[in-house]
């Protein structure tokens, strides 16, 4: 969506601050959890399923984003995205 430079700067700065805060919280949470007694490691097949699900989810989200972005571009009257 077309936005003015000031508004876009505020939105981008807010998104960056939220992302930074999530990162700091994540590091704190990992350090806290590592200080506790751990359970046995997950089996190798569970990690394989997690990786496959992540890759499939990534591909599906890229395709979904492309269609969504084209819908928004049609509404705004700007050219559609190409794959390159």
PDB file of C-alpha atoms in Angstrom:
ATOM      1  CA  UNK A   1       0.000   0.000   0.000  1.00  0.00           C
ATOM      2  CA  UNK A   2       1.302   3.458  -0.776  1.00  0.00           C
ATOM      3  CA  UNK A   3       2.401   5.270   2.375  1.00  0.00           C
ATOM      4  CA  UNK A   4       4.114   8.525   3.132  1.00  0.00           C
ATOM      5  CA  UNK A   5       7.778   8.392   4.178  1.00  0.00           C
ATOM      6  CA  UNK A   6       7.113   9.431   7.792  1.00  0.00           C
ATOM      7  CA  UNK A   7       4.399   6.826   8.318  1.00  0.00           C
ATOM      8  CA  UNK A   8       6.492   4.132   6.624  1.00  0.00           C
ATOM      9  CA  UNK A   9       9.438   5.034   8.855  1.00  0.00           C
ATOM     10  CA  UNK A  10       7.284   4.761  11.972  1.00  0.00           C
ATOM     11  CA  UNK A  11       5.830   1.419  10.898  1.00  0.00           C
ATOM     12  CA  UNK A  12       9.265   0.043   9.990  1.00  0.00           C
ATOM     13  CA  UNK A  13      10.811   1.291  13.220  1.00  0.00           C
ATOM     14  CA  UNK A  14       7.994  -0.223  15.263  1.00  0.00           C
ATOM     15  CA  UNK A  15       8.327  -3.548  13.448  1.00  0.00           C
ATOM     16  CA  UNK A  16      12.090  -3.521  14.021  1.00  0.00           C
ATOM     17  CA  UNK A  17      11.656  -2.755  17.722  1.00  0.00           C
ATOM     18  CA  UNK A  18       9.096  -5.537  18.134  1.00  0.00           C
ATOM     19  CA  UNK A  19      11.385  -7.984  16.295  1.00  0.00           C
ATOM     20  CA  UNK A  20      14.325  -6.985  18.487  1.00  0.00           C
ATOM     21  CA  UNK A  21      12.208  -7.461  21.607  1.00  0.00           C
ATOM     22  CA  UNK A  22      11.111 -10.919  20.464  1.00  0.00           C
ATOM     23  CA  UNK A  23      14.762 -11.816  19.817  1.00  0.00           C
ATOM     24  CA  UNK A  24      15.869 -10.639  23.266  1.00  0.00           C
ATOM     25  CA  UNK A  25      13.019 -12.558  24.905  1.00  0.00           C
ATOM     26  CA  UNK A  26      13.894 -15.677  22.896  1.00  0.00           C
ATOM     27  CA  UNK A  27      17.539 -15.560  24.011  1.00  0.00           C
ATOM     28  CA  UNK A  28      16.448 -15.105  27.622  1.00  0.00           C
ATOM     29  CA  UNK A  29      14.004 -18.018  27.330  1.00  0.00           C
ATOM     30  CA  UNK A  30      16.620 -20.342  25.800  1.00  0.00           C
ATOM     31  CA  UNK A  31      19.148 -19.490  28.502  1.00  0.00           C
ATOM     32  CA  UNK A  32      16.521 -20.031  31.195  1.00  0.00           C
ATOM     33  CA  UNK A  33      15.412 -23.357  29.738  1.00  0.00           C
ATOM     34  CA  UNK A  34      18.996 -24.605  29.334  1.00  0.00           C
ATOM     35  CA  UNK A  35      19.644 -24.016  33.021  1.00  0.00           C
ATOM     36  CA  UNK A  36      16.928 -26.557  33.923  1.00  0.00           C
ATOM     37  CA  UNK A  37      17.176 -30.361  33.843  1.00  0.00           C
ATOM     38  CA  UNK A  38      16.671 -31.601  30.319  1.00  0.00           C
ATOM     39  CA  UNK A  39      14.611 -34.425  28.923  1.00  0.00           C
ATOM     40  CA  UNK A  40      16.140 -37.034  26.604  1.00  0.00           C
ATOM     41  CA  UNK A  41      16.942 -35.786  23.099  1.00  0.00           C
ATOM     42  CA  UNK A  42      14.294 -36.074  20.404  1.00  0.00           C
ATOM     43  CA  UNK A  43      14.658 -39.009  18.020  1.00  0.00           C
ATOM     44  CA  UNK A  44      16.279 -38.391  14.652  1.00  0.00           C
ATOM     45  CA  UNK A  45      13.041 -39.039  12.739  1.00  0.00           C
ATOM     46  CA  UNK A  46      11.307 -36.252  14.686  1.00  0.00           C
ATOM     47  CA  UNK A  47      13.935 -33.747  13.514  1.00  0.00           C
ATOM     48  CA  UNK A  48      13.549 -34.988   9.945  1.00  0.00           C
ATOM     49  CA  UNK A  49       9.764 -34.481  10.101  1.00  0.00           C
ATOM     50  CA  UNK A  50      10.284 -31.003  11.534  1.00  0.00           C
ATOM     51  CA  UNK A  51      12.686 -30.018   8.737  1.00  0.00           C
ATOM     52  CA  UNK A  52      10.412 -31.411   5.996  1.00  0.00           C
ATOM     53  CA  UNK A  53       7.373 -29.639   7.472  1.00  0.00           C
ATOM     54  CA  UNK A  54       9.363 -26.395   7.694  1.00  0.00           C
ATOM     55  CA  UNK A  55      10.529 -26.562   4.081  1.00  0.00           C
ATOM     56  CA  UNK A  56       7.018 -27.401   2.819  1.00  0.00           C
ATOM     57  CA  UNK A  57       5.553 -24.598   4.914  1.00  0.00           C
ATOM     58  CA  UNK A  58       8.117 -22.156   3.539  1.00  0.00           C
ATOM     59  CA  UNK A  59       7.309 -23.079  -0.061  1.00  0.00           C
ATOM     60  CA  UNK A  60       3.553 -22.858   0.537  1.00  0.00           C
ATOM     61  CA  UNK A  61       3.890 -19.465   2.235  1.00  0.00           C
ATOM     62  CA  UNK A  62       5.960 -18.091  -0.661  1.00  0.00           C
ATOM     63  CA  UNK A  63       3.262 -19.162  -3.135  1.00  0.00           C
ATOM     64  CA  UNK A  64       0.505 -17.777  -0.882  1.00  0.00           C
ATOM     65  CA  UNK A  65       2.380 -14.476  -0.479  1.00  0.00           C
ATOM     66  CA  UNK A  66       2.752 -14.143  -4.243  1.00  0.00           C
ATOM     67  CA  UNK A  67      -0.996 -14.581  -4.799  1.00  0.00           C
ATOM     68  CA  UNK A  68      -1.862 -12.260  -1.917  1.00  0.00           C
ATOM     69  CA  UNK A  69       0.539  -9.604  -3.162  1.00  0.00           C
ATOM     70  CA  UNK A  70      -0.987  -9.794  -6.651  1.00  0.00           C
ATOM     71  CA  UNK A  71      -4.468  -9.317  -5.165  1.00  0.00           C
ATOM     72  CA  UNK A  72      -3.313  -6.216  -3.283  1.00  0.00           C
ATOM     73  CA  UNK A  73      -1.567  -4.886  -6.392  1.00  0.00           C
ATOM     74  CA  UNK A  74      -4.769  -5.377  -8.426  1.00  0.00           C
ATOM     75  CA  UNK A  75      -6.714  -3.396  -5.835  1.00  0.00           C
ATOM     76  CA  UNK A  76      -4.132  -0.590  -5.908  1.00  0.00           C
ATOM     77  CA  UNK A  77      -3.922  -0.546  -9.713  1.00  0.00           C
ATOM     78  CA  UNK A  78      -0.198  -1.347  -9.991  1.00  0.00           C
ATOM     79  CA  UNK A  79       1.427  -4.064 -12.147  1.00  0.00           C
ATOM     80  CA  UNK A  80       1.509  -7.622 -10.837  1.00  0.00           C
ATOM     81  CA  UNK A  81       4.668  -9.253  -9.517  1.00  0.00           C
ATOM     82  CA  UNK A  82       6.821 -11.436 -11.735  1.00  0.00           C
ATOM     83  CA  UNK A  83       8.776 -14.376 -10.408  1.00  0.00           C
ATOM     84  CA  UNK A  84      12.051 -12.573 -11.192  1.00  0.00           C
TER      85      UNK A  84
END
